mmCIF file with all atom_site columns, C-alpha atoms in Angstrom:
data_model
loop_
_atom_site.group_PDB
_atom_site.id
_atom_site.type_symbol
_atom_site.label_atom_id
_atom_site.label_alt_id
_atom_site.label_comp_id
_atom_site.label_asym_id
_atom_site.label_entity_id
_atom_site.label_seq_id
_atom_site.pdbx_PDB_ins_code
_atom_site.Cartn_x
_atom_site.Cartn_y
_atom_site.Cartn_z
_atom_site.occupancy
_atom_site.B_iso_or_equiv
_atom_site.pdbx_formal_charge
_atom_site.auth_seq_id
_atom_site.auth_comp_id
_atom_site.auth_asym_id
_atom_site.auth_atom_id
_atom_site.pdbx_PDB_model_num
ATOM 1   C CA . MET A 1 1   ? 26.307  -18.924 2.449  1.00 48.00 ? 1   MET A CA 1
ATOM 2   C CA . ASN A 1 2   ? 22.723  -19.526 0.790  1.00 61.00 ? 2   ASN A CA 1
ATOM 3   C CA . THR A 1 3   ? 19.950  -17.838 1.442  1.00 71.00 ? 3   THR A CA 1
ATOM 4   C CA . SER A 1 4   ? 17.999  -20.224 3.719  1.00 74.00 ? 4   SER A CA 1
ATOM 5   C CA . SER A 1 5   ? 21.610  -20.374 5.725  1.00 82.00 ? 5   SER A CA 1
ATOM 6   C CA . MET A 1 6   ? 21.708  -16.940 5.802  1.00 84.00 ? 6   MET A CA 1
ATOM 7   C CA . TYR A 1 7   ? 18.338  -16.310 7.216  1.00 89.00 ? 7   TYR A CA 1
ATOM 8   C CA . ASP A 1 8   ? 19.027  -18.920 9.962  1.00 89.00 ? 8   ASP A CA 1
ATOM 9   C CA . SER A 1 9   ? 22.020  -17.481 10.968 1.00 92.00 ? 9   SER A CA 1
ATOM 10  C CA . LEU A 1 10  ? 20.597  -14.107 11.157 1.00 93.00 ? 10  LEU A CA 1
ATOM 11  C CA . LYS A 1 11  ? 17.792  -15.101 13.531 1.00 93.00 ? 11  LYS A CA 1
ATOM 12  C CA . GLU A 1 12  ? 20.018  -17.243 15.462 1.00 94.00 ? 12  GLU A CA 1
ATOM 13  C CA . SER A 1 13  ? 22.079  -14.089 16.500 1.00 94.00 ? 13  SER A CA 1
ATOM 14  C CA . ILE A 1 14  ? 18.680  -11.724 16.740 1.00 95.00 ? 14  ILE A CA 1
ATOM 15  C CA . ALA A 1 15  ? 17.157  -14.697 19.144 1.00 94.00 ? 15  ALA A CA 1
ATOM 16  C CA . ALA A 1 16  ? 20.329  -14.650 21.369 1.00 95.00 ? 16  ALA A CA 1
ATOM 17  C CA . TYR A 1 17  ? 19.951  -10.899 21.603 1.00 95.00 ? 17  TYR A CA 1
ATOM 18  C CA . ILE A 1 18  ? 16.626  -10.512 22.752 1.00 96.00 ? 18  ILE A CA 1
ATOM 19  C CA . GLU A 1 19  ? 16.994  -13.841 25.012 1.00 96.00 ? 19  GLU A CA 1
ATOM 20  C CA . LYS A 1 20  ? 19.541  -11.344 26.683 1.00 95.00 ? 20  LYS A CA 1
ATOM 21  C CA . ASN A 1 21  ? 18.534  -7.998  26.490 1.00 95.00 ? 21  ASN A CA 1
ATOM 22  C CA . ALA A 1 22  ? 14.769  -7.803  26.088 1.00 95.00 ? 22  ALA A CA 1
ATOM 23  C CA . SER A 1 23  ? 12.276  -7.773  29.360 1.00 96.00 ? 23  SER A CA 1
ATOM 24  C CA . GLU A 1 24  ? 9.451   -10.959 29.463 1.00 97.00 ? 24  GLU A CA 1
ATOM 25  C CA . LYS A 1 25  ? 7.152   -8.465  28.156 1.00 96.00 ? 25  LYS A CA 1
ATOM 26  C CA . ARG A 1 26  ? 9.033   -7.716  25.096 1.00 97.00 ? 26  ARG A CA 1
ATOM 27  C CA . LYS A 1 27  ? 9.773   -11.265 24.421 1.00 97.00 ? 27  LYS A CA 1
ATOM 28  C CA . ILE A 1 28  ? 6.563   -12.104 24.671 1.00 98.00 ? 28  ILE A CA 1
ATOM 29  C CA . HIS A 1 29  ? 4.905   -9.566  22.607 1.00 98.00 ? 29  HIS A CA 1
ATOM 30  C CA . THR A 1 30  ? 8.105   -10.047 19.803 1.00 98.00 ? 30  THR A CA 1
ATOM 31  C CA . GLU A 1 31  ? 6.928   -14.038 19.849 1.00 98.00 ? 31  GLU A CA 1
ATOM 32  C CA . GLY A 1 32  ? 3.575   -13.019 19.529 1.00 98.00 ? 32  GLY A CA 1
ATOM 33  C CA . VAL A 1 33  ? 4.381   -10.764 15.999 1.00 98.00 ? 33  VAL A CA 1
ATOM 34  C CA . ARG A 1 34  ? 6.797   -13.338 14.755 1.00 98.00 ? 34  ARG A CA 1
ATOM 35  C CA . GLN A 1 35  ? 4.069   -15.747 15.085 1.00 98.00 ? 35  GLN A CA 1
ATOM 36  C CA . THR A 1 36  ? 1.229   -13.474 13.581 1.00 98.00 ? 36  THR A CA 1
ATOM 37  C CA . ALA A 1 37  ? 3.859   -12.128 10.740 1.00 98.00 ? 37  ALA A CA 1
ATOM 38  C CA . ILE A 1 38  ? 4.431   -15.742 9.598  1.00 97.00 ? 38  ILE A CA 1
ATOM 39  C CA . LYS A 1 39  ? 0.388   -16.142 9.705  1.00 97.00 ? 39  LYS A CA 1
ATOM 40  C CA . LEU A 1 40  ? -0.192  -13.519 7.846  1.00 98.00 ? 40  LEU A CA 1
ATOM 41  C CA . ALA A 1 41  ? 2.777   -13.940 4.880  1.00 97.00 ? 41  ALA A CA 1
ATOM 42  C CA . GLU A 1 42  ? 1.072   -17.607 4.374  1.00 96.00 ? 42  GLU A CA 1
ATOM 43  C CA . LYS A 1 43  ? -2.154  -15.858 3.707  1.00 96.00 ? 43  LYS A CA 1
ATOM 44  C CA . TYR A 1 44  ? -0.958  -13.041 1.492  1.00 96.00 ? 44  TYR A CA 1
ATOM 45  C CA . GLY A 1 45  ? 2.392   -14.443 0.125  1.00 92.00 ? 45  GLY A CA 1
ATOM 46  C CA . SER A 1 46  ? 0.919   -18.052 -0.785 1.00 80.00 ? 46  SER A CA 1
ATOM 47  C CA . SER A 1 47  ? 4.052   -20.361 -1.130 1.00 78.00 ? 47  SER A CA 1
ATOM 48  C CA . ASP A 1 48  ? 6.459   -17.532 -0.985 1.00 87.00 ? 48  ASP A CA 1
ATOM 49  C CA . GLU A 1 49  ? 8.620   -19.109 1.427  1.00 92.00 ? 49  GLU A CA 1
ATOM 50  C CA . ILE A 1 50  ? 11.652  -15.929 1.300  1.00 93.00 ? 50  ILE A CA 1
ATOM 51  C CA . LEU A 1 51  ? 8.341   -13.724 2.397  1.00 96.00 ? 51  LEU A CA 1
ATOM 52  C CA . LYS A 1 52  ? 7.857   -15.926 5.290  1.00 95.00 ? 52  LYS A CA 1
ATOM 53  C CA . GLN A 1 53  ? 11.649  -15.877 6.337  1.00 95.00 ? 53  GLN A CA 1
ATOM 54  C CA . LYS A 1 54  ? 12.084  -11.937 5.888  1.00 96.00 ? 54  LYS A CA 1
ATOM 55  C CA . SER A 1 55  ? 8.258   -11.678 7.795  1.00 97.00 ? 55  SER A CA 1
ATOM 56  C CA . GLU A 1 56  ? 9.918   -13.841 10.817 1.00 97.00 ? 56  GLU A CA 1
ATOM 57  C CA . LEU A 1 57  ? 12.837  -12.014 10.454 1.00 97.00 ? 57  LEU A CA 1
ATOM 58  C CA . ALA A 1 58  ? 11.977  -8.563  10.559 1.00 98.00 ? 58  ALA A CA 1
ATOM 59  C CA . ALA A 1 59  ? 9.468   -9.415  13.555 1.00 98.00 ? 59  ALA A CA 1
ATOM 60  C CA . LEU A 1 60  ? 12.377  -10.533 15.075 1.00 98.00 ? 60  LEU A CA 1
ATOM 61  C CA . PHE A 1 61  ? 14.119  -7.460  14.573 1.00 98.00 ? 61  PHE A CA 1
ATOM 62  C CA . HIS A 1 62  ? 11.492  -4.809  15.068 1.00 98.00 ? 62  HIS A CA 1
ATOM 63  C CA . ASP A 1 63  ? 11.311  -4.298  19.094 1.00 98.00 ? 63  ASP A CA 1
ATOM 64  C CA . MET A 1 64  ? 15.118  -4.802  19.617 1.00 96.00 ? 64  MET A CA 1
ATOM 65  C CA . TYR A 1 65  ? 15.648  -1.490  20.735 1.00 96.00 ? 65  TYR A CA 1
ATOM 66  C CA . ARG A 1 66  ? 12.154  -0.664  21.945 1.00 96.00 ? 66  ARG A CA 1
ATOM 67  C CA . GLY A 1 67  ? 13.086  -1.094  25.842 1.00 89.00 ? 67  GLY A CA 1
ATOM 68  C CA . VAL A 1 68  ? 15.969  0.870   25.725 1.00 92.00 ? 68  VAL A CA 1
ATOM 69  C CA . SER A 1 69  ? 16.397  4.076   28.140 1.00 94.00 ? 69  SER A CA 1
ATOM 70  C CA . THR A 1 70  ? 15.519  7.371   26.411 1.00 94.00 ? 70  THR A CA 1
ATOM 71  C CA . ASP A 1 71  ? 19.430  8.875   26.869 1.00 96.00 ? 71  ASP A CA 1
ATOM 72  C CA . ILE A 1 72  ? 20.892  5.409   24.914 1.00 96.00 ? 72  ILE A CA 1
ATOM 73  C CA . LEU A 1 73  ? 18.048  5.932   22.342 1.00 97.00 ? 73  LEU A CA 1
ATOM 74  C CA . ASN A 1 74  ? 19.222  9.668   21.998 1.00 97.00 ? 74  ASN A CA 1
ATOM 75  C CA . TYR A 1 75  ? 22.789  8.832   21.877 1.00 97.00 ? 75  TYR A CA 1
ATOM 76  C CA . TYR A 1 76  ? 21.872  6.439   18.985 1.00 97.00 ? 76  TYR A CA 1
ATOM 77  C CA . VAL A 1 77  ? 19.928  9.061   17.253 1.00 97.00 ? 77  VAL A CA 1
ATOM 78  C CA . LYS A 1 78  ? 22.833  11.545  17.416 1.00 96.00 ? 78  LYS A CA 1
ATOM 79  C CA . HIS A 1 79  ? 25.451  8.976   16.038 1.00 95.00 ? 79  HIS A CA 1
ATOM 80  C CA . LEU A 1 80  ? 23.530  7.363   13.532 1.00 94.00 ? 80  LEU A CA 1
ATOM 81  C CA . GLY A 1 81  ? 22.611  10.817  11.789 1.00 94.00 ? 81  GLY A CA 1
ATOM 82  C CA . LEU A 1 82  ? 18.642  10.879  12.530 1.00 95.00 ? 82  LEU A CA 1
ATOM 83  C CA . ASP A 1 83  ? 16.625  13.875  12.601 1.00 95.00 ? 83  ASP A CA 1
ATOM 84  C CA . GLU A 1 84  ? 16.757  14.839  16.318 1.00 95.00 ? 84  GLU A CA 1
ATOM 85  C CA . LYS A 1 85  ? 13.982  17.151  15.688 1.00 93.00 ? 85  LYS A CA 1
ATOM 86  C CA . ARG A 1 86  ? 11.863  13.927  14.713 1.00 95.00 ? 86  ARG A CA 1
ATOM 87  C CA . TYR A 1 87  ? 13.123  11.466  17.067 1.00 96.00 ? 87  TYR A CA 1
ATOM 88  C CA . LYS A 1 88  ? 15.196  12.742  19.896 1.00 96.00 ? 88  LYS A CA 1
ATOM 89  C CA . ASN A 1 89  ? 13.689  11.927  23.136 1.00 96.00 ? 89  ASN A CA 1
ATOM 90  C CA . ASN A 1 90  ? 10.758  10.052  21.105 1.00 96.00 ? 90  ASN A CA 1
ATOM 91  C CA . ALA A 1 91  ? 11.560  6.339   21.781 1.00 96.00 ? 91  ALA A CA 1
ATOM 92  C CA . ASN A 1 92  ? 8.070   5.510   20.102 1.00 95.00 ? 92  ASN A CA 1
ATOM 93  C CA . LEU A 1 93  ? 9.349   6.858   16.577 1.00 96.00 ? 93  LEU A CA 1
ATOM 94  C CA . ALA A 1 94  ? 13.179  6.227   17.403 1.00 97.00 ? 94  ALA A CA 1
ATOM 95  C CA . HIS A 1 95  ? 13.409  2.552   17.745 1.00 97.00 ? 95  HIS A CA 1
ATOM 96  C CA . GLY A 1 96  ? 12.278  1.461   14.565 1.00 98.00 ? 96  GLY A CA 1
ATOM 97  C CA . LYS A 1 97  ? 14.743  3.626   12.827 1.00 98.00 ? 97  LYS A CA 1
ATOM 98  C CA . ILE A 1 98  ? 17.521  2.600   15.330 1.00 98.00 ? 98  ILE A CA 1
ATOM 99  C CA . ALA A 1 99  ? 17.088  -1.118  14.760 1.00 98.00 ? 99  ALA A CA 1
ATOM 100 C CA . ALA A 1 100 ? 17.056  -0.678  11.138 1.00 98.00 ? 100 ALA A CA 1
ATOM 101 C CA . ALA A 1 101 ? 20.408  1.184   10.776 1.00 97.00 ? 101 ALA A CA 1
ATOM 102 C CA . VAL A 1 102 ? 21.772  -1.658  13.256 1.00 96.00 ? 102 VAL A CA 1
ATOM 103 C CA . MET A 1 103 ? 20.661  -4.527  11.298 1.00 96.00 ? 103 MET A CA 1
ATOM 104 C CA . MET A 1 104 ? 22.634  -2.929  8.237  1.00 96.00 ? 104 MET A CA 1
ATOM 105 C CA . ARG A 1 105 ? 25.684  -1.719  10.006 1.00 95.00 ? 105 ARG A CA 1
ATOM 106 C CA . GLU A 1 106 ? 26.032  -4.876  12.685 1.00 94.00 ? 106 GLU A CA 1
ATOM 107 C CA . TYR A 1 107 ? 24.608  -7.788  10.897 1.00 95.00 ? 107 TYR A CA 1
ATOM 108 C CA . GLY A 1 108 ? 25.157  -6.649  7.606  1.00 94.00 ? 108 GLY A CA 1
ATOM 109 C CA . ILE A 1 109 ? 21.237  -6.521  6.378  1.00 95.00 ? 109 ILE A CA 1
ATOM 110 C CA . THR A 1 110 ? 21.235  -4.809  3.111  1.00 95.00 ? 110 THR A CA 1
ATOM 111 C CA . ASP A 1 111 ? 17.669  -6.291  1.972  1.00 96.00 ? 111 ASP A CA 1
ATOM 112 C CA . ASP A 1 112 ? 15.923  -2.771  1.740  1.00 97.00 ? 112 ASP A CA 1
ATOM 113 C CA . ASP A 1 113 ? 12.378  -4.073  2.143  1.00 97.00 ? 113 ASP A CA 1
ATOM 114 C CA . LEU A 1 114 ? 13.426  -5.922  5.738  1.00 97.00 ? 114 LEU A CA 1
ATOM 115 C CA . LEU A 1 115 ? 15.019  -2.533  6.830  1.00 98.00 ? 115 LEU A CA 1
ATOM 116 C CA . ASN A 1 116 ? 12.155  -0.794  5.672  1.00 98.00 ? 116 ASN A CA 1
ATOM 117 C CA . ALA A 1 117 ? 9.860   -3.045  7.335  1.00 98.00 ? 117 ALA A CA 1
ATOM 118 C CA . VAL A 1 118 ? 11.506  -2.441  10.687 1.00 98.00 ? 118 VAL A CA 1
ATOM 119 C CA . SER A 1 119 ? 11.785  0.994   10.260 1.00 98.00 ? 119 SER A CA 1
ATOM 120 C CA . PHE A 1 120 ? 8.472   1.853   9.364  1.00 98.00 ? 120 PHE A CA 1
ATOM 121 C CA . HIS A 1 121 ? 6.543   -0.365  11.445 1.00 98.00 ? 121 HIS A CA 1
ATOM 122 C CA . THR A 1 122 ? 5.331   2.152   13.869 1.00 97.00 ? 122 THR A CA 1
ATOM 123 C CA . THR A 1 123 ? 4.267   4.543   11.578 1.00 98.00 ? 123 THR A CA 1
ATOM 124 C CA . GLY A 1 124 ? 3.766   3.075   7.999  1.00 98.00 ? 124 GLY A CA 1
ATOM 125 C CA . ARG A 1 125 ? 4.270   4.957   4.670  1.00 98.00 ? 125 ARG A CA 1
ATOM 126 C CA . PRO A 1 126 ? 3.132   5.686   1.446  1.00 98.00 ? 126 PRO A CA 1
ATOM 127 C CA . GLY A 1 127 ? 3.824   2.811   -1.271 1.00 97.00 ? 127 GLY A CA 1
ATOM 128 C CA . MET A 1 128 ? 4.640   -0.149  1.541  1.00 98.00 ? 128 MET A CA 1
ATOM 129 C CA . SER A 1 129 ? 5.323   -3.234  0.382  1.00 98.00 ? 129 SER A CA 1
ATOM 130 C CA . LEU A 1 130 ? 3.764   -6.906  1.599  1.00 98.00 ? 130 LEU A CA 1
ATOM 131 C CA . LEU A 1 131 ? 6.603   -7.091  4.035  1.00 98.00 ? 131 LEU A CA 1
ATOM 132 C CA . GLU A 1 132 ? 6.002   -3.687  5.542  1.00 98.00 ? 132 GLU A CA 1
ATOM 133 C CA . LYS A 1 133 ? 2.254   -4.128  5.704  1.00 98.00 ? 133 LYS A CA 1
ATOM 134 C CA . ILE A 1 134 ? 2.558   -7.751  7.546  1.00 98.00 ? 134 ILE A CA 1
ATOM 135 C CA . ILE A 1 135 ? 4.987   -6.464  10.235 1.00 98.00 ? 135 ILE A CA 1
ATOM 136 C CA . TYR A 1 136 ? 3.037   -2.977  10.786 1.00 98.00 ? 136 TYR A CA 1
ATOM 137 C CA . ILE A 1 137 ? -0.373  -5.131  10.885 1.00 98.00 ? 137 ILE A CA 1
ATOM 138 C CA . ALA A 1 138 ? 1.394   -7.915  12.967 1.00 98.00 ? 138 ALA A CA 1
ATOM 139 C CA . ASP A 1 139 ? 2.811   -5.486  15.606 1.00 98.00 ? 139 ASP A CA 1
ATOM 140 C CA . ALA A 1 140 ? -0.677  -4.391  16.102 1.00 98.00 ? 140 ALA A CA 1
ATOM 141 C CA . ILE A 1 141 ? -2.628  -7.228  16.091 1.00 98.00 ? 141 ILE A CA 1
ATOM 142 C CA . GLU A 1 142 ? -0.437  -9.902  17.525 1.00 98.00 ? 142 GLU A CA 1
ATOM 143 C CA . PRO A 1 143 ? -2.174  -12.000 20.206 1.00 97.00 ? 143 PRO A CA 1
ATOM 144 C CA . ASN A 1 144 ? -1.177  -10.398 23.848 1.00 97.00 ? 144 ASN A CA 1
ATOM 145 C CA . ARG A 1 145 ? -2.475  -7.270  22.003 1.00 96.00 ? 145 ARG A CA 1
ATOM 146 C CA . ASN A 1 146 ? -5.605  -5.904  23.722 1.00 95.00 ? 146 ASN A CA 1
ATOM 147 C CA . TYR A 1 147 ? -7.197  -2.453  23.106 1.00 93.00 ? 147 TYR A CA 1
ATOM 148 C CA . PRO A 1 148 ? -10.233 -0.840  21.590 1.00 92.00 ? 148 PRO A CA 1
ATOM 149 C CA . GLY A 1 149 ? -10.462 -1.945  18.290 1.00 93.00 ? 149 GLY A CA 1
ATOM 150 C CA . VAL A 1 150 ? -8.194  -4.505  18.032 1.00 97.00 ? 150 VAL A CA 1
ATOM 151 C CA . ASP A 1 151 ? -10.432 -7.286  17.433 1.00 97.00 ? 151 ASP A CA 1
ATOM 152 C CA . GLU A 1 152 ? -11.951 -5.416  14.206 1.00 97.00 ? 152 GLU A CA 1
ATOM 153 C CA . LEU A 1 153 ? -8.698  -5.053  13.172 1.00 97.00 ? 153 LEU A CA 1
ATOM 154 C CA . ARG A 1 154 ? -7.955  -8.764  13.349 1.00 98.00 ? 154 ARG A CA 1
ATOM 155 C CA . LYS A 1 155 ? -11.229 -9.273  11.390 1.00 97.00 ? 155 LYS A CA 1
ATOM 156 C CA . SER A 1 156 ? -10.072 -6.922  8.793  1.00 97.00 ? 156 SER A CA 1
ATOM 157 C CA . ALA A 1 157 ? -6.597  -8.626  8.639  1.00 98.00 ? 157 ALA A CA 1
ATOM 158 C CA . GLU A 1 158 ? -7.737  -11.835 7.962  1.00 96.00 ? 158 GLU A CA 1
ATOM 159 C CA . THR A 1 159 ? -9.687  -10.884 4.486  1.00 96.00 ? 159 THR A CA 1
ATOM 160 C CA . ASP A 1 160 ? -7.744  -7.278  3.294  1.00 97.00 ? 160 ASP A CA 1
ATOM 161 C CA . ILE A 1 161 ? -4.503  -6.248  4.828  1.00 97.00 ? 161 ILE A CA 1
ATOM 162 C CA . ASP A 1 162 ? -4.704  -2.827  2.749  1.00 97.00 ? 162 ASP A CA 1
ATOM 163 C CA . LEU A 1 163 ? -8.416  -2.458  4.837  1.00 97.00 ? 163 LEU A CA 1
ATOM 164 C CA . ALA A 1 164 ? -6.479  -3.111  8.011  1.00 98.00 ? 164 ALA A CA 1
ATOM 165 C CA . CYS A 1 165 ? -3.123  -0.962  7.247  1.00 98.00 ? 165 CYS A CA 1
ATOM 166 C CA . LEU A 1 166 ? -5.889  2.138   6.668  1.00 97.00 ? 166 LEU A CA 1
ATOM 167 C CA . GLN A 1 167 ? -7.991  0.972   9.808  1.00 97.00 ? 167 GLN A CA 1
ATOM 168 C CA . SER A 1 168 ? -4.692  1.062   12.063 1.00 98.00 ? 168 SER A CA 1
ATOM 169 C CA . LEU A 1 169 ? -3.206  4.216   10.750 1.00 98.00 ? 169 LEU A CA 1
ATOM 170 C CA . THR A 1 170 ? -6.966  6.164   11.791 1.00 97.00 ? 170 THR A CA 1
ATOM 171 C CA . ASN A 1 171 ? -6.497  4.366   15.006 1.00 96.00 ? 171 ASN A CA 1
ATOM 172 C CA . THR A 1 172 ? -3.198  5.441   15.844 1.00 96.00 ? 172 THR A CA 1
ATOM 173 C CA . ILE A 1 173 ? -3.784  9.149   14.629 1.00 97.00 ? 173 ILE A CA 1
ATOM 174 C CA . THR A 1 174 ? -7.240  9.288   16.584 1.00 96.00 ? 174 THR A CA 1
ATOM 175 C CA . TYR A 1 175 ? -5.386  8.631   19.672 1.00 94.00 ? 175 TYR A CA 1
ATOM 176 C CA . VAL A 1 176 ? -2.116  10.294  19.387 1.00 94.00 ? 176 VAL A CA 1
ATOM 177 C CA . ARG A 1 177 ? -4.400  13.580  18.213 1.00 95.00 ? 177 ARG A CA 1
ATOM 178 C CA . GLY A 1 178 ? -6.443  12.837  21.786 1.00 94.00 ? 178 GLY A CA 1
ATOM 179 C CA . GLU A 1 179 ? -3.078  12.487  23.403 1.00 93.00 ? 179 GLU A CA 1
ATOM 180 C CA . ASN A 1 180 ? -1.462  15.805  21.817 1.00 93.00 ? 180 ASN A CA 1
ATOM 181 C CA . LYS A 1 181 ? 1.615   14.000  21.502 1.00 91.00 ? 181 LYS A CA 1
ATOM 182 C CA . TYR A 1 182 ? 3.718   14.600  17.804 1.00 91.00 ? 182 TYR A CA 1
ATOM 183 C CA . LEU A 1 183 ? 2.170   12.894  14.821 1.00 95.00 ? 183 LEU A CA 1
ATOM 184 C CA . ASP A 1 184 ? 4.715   11.687  12.520 1.00 96.00 ? 184 ASP A CA 1
ATOM 185 C CA . GLU A 1 185 ? 4.025   12.918  8.970  1.00 96.00 ? 185 GLU A CA 1
ATOM 186 C CA . ASP A 1 186 ? 4.384   9.492   7.331  1.00 97.00 ? 186 ASP A CA 1
ATOM 187 C CA . THR A 1 187 ? 1.380   8.196   9.156  1.00 98.00 ? 187 THR A CA 1
ATOM 188 C CA . ILE A 1 188 ? -0.698  10.592  7.978  1.00 97.00 ? 188 ILE A CA 1
ATOM 189 C CA . ASN A 1 189 ? 0.462   10.220  4.180  1.00 98.00 ? 189 ASN A CA 1
ATOM 190 C CA . ALA A 1 190 ? 0.275   6.823   5.034  1.00 98.00 ? 190 ALA A CA 1
ATOM 191 C CA . LYS A 1 191 ? -3.661  7.250   5.828  1.00 98.00 ? 191 LYS A CA 1
ATOM 192 C CA . GLU A 1 192 ? -3.881  9.381   2.644  1.00 97.00 ? 192 GLU A CA 1
ATOM 193 C CA . TYR A 1 193 ? -2.299  6.398   0.510  1.00 97.00 ? 193 TYR A CA 1
ATOM 194 C CA . PHE A 1 194 ? -4.817  3.651   1.605  1.00 97.00 ? 194 PHE A CA 1
ATOM 195 C CA . GLU A 1 195 ? -7.738  5.704   1.511  1.00 96.00 ? 195 GLU A CA 1
ATOM 196 C CA . LYS A 1 196 ? -6.710  6.451   -2.101 1.00 95.00 ? 196 LYS A CA 1
ATOM 197 C CA . LEU A 1 197 ? -5.771  2.522   -2.936 1.00 95.00 ? 197 LEU A CA 1
ATOM 198 C CA . ILE A 1 198 ? -8.835  1.131   -1.296 1.00 93.00 ? 198 ILE A CA 1
ATOM 199 C CA . ASN A 1 199 ? -11.214 3.537   -3.179 1.00 91.00 ? 199 ASN A CA 1
ATOM 200 C CA . GLU A 1 200 ? -9.045  2.883   -6.410 1.00 88.00 ? 200 GLU A CA 1
ATOM 201 C CA . LYS A 1 201 ? -10.102 -0.747  -5.355 1.00 81.00 ? 201 LYS A CA 1
ATOM 202 C CA . GLY A 1 202 ? -13.990 0.585   -5.532 1.00 78.00 ? 202 GLY A CA 1
ATOM 203 C CA . GLU A 1 203 ? -13.821 -0.823  -1.710 1.00 64.00 ? 203 GLU A CA 1
ATOM 204 C CA . ILE A 1 204 ? -16.368 1.190   0.803  1.00 57.00 ? 204 ILE A CA 1
ATOM 205 C CA . ILE A 1 205 ? -14.269 2.283   4.055  1.00 54.00 ? 205 ILE A CA 1
#
């Protein structure tokens, strides 16, 4: 099976899963992320067809476990050997890690970039690849998102995906701390990484 056929087969499989298992709201969100990810891949990846294919595939996989009950998520956290202190009873952080593990175990996906794009789409991390940035930002700015600051984030994503990542991470940290919720260390470290990256490029934050 060639690369294109492989991606088509995986896309059909996950699309069928979404159609059967996702709520209507989740389907709409996932389609929004898919479309946005493809646009970002075209903008920042030029004519890289593989990047476009990976962006579409990661977008389809990213929330496959987002609507699952906490009990089921906790089951996966335990049986997949994930860090229970970080992910038990935390659907927001756990769903991407579980999806990435299932991609590898049940769909045979071994591409680290694809797996990381899904695994870190909620938190970000230092040293994110272009694919990871695309999925992270597409999830934040897809057309159905409506929250304070999203329009500014969409404008940044049009010209500088690194700046958009920093703004989104900053917004997340402000929100999570304001709600007195657990703030994942990957998000803190990612923010510091992008601050340094943008300063090195000589941009004004």
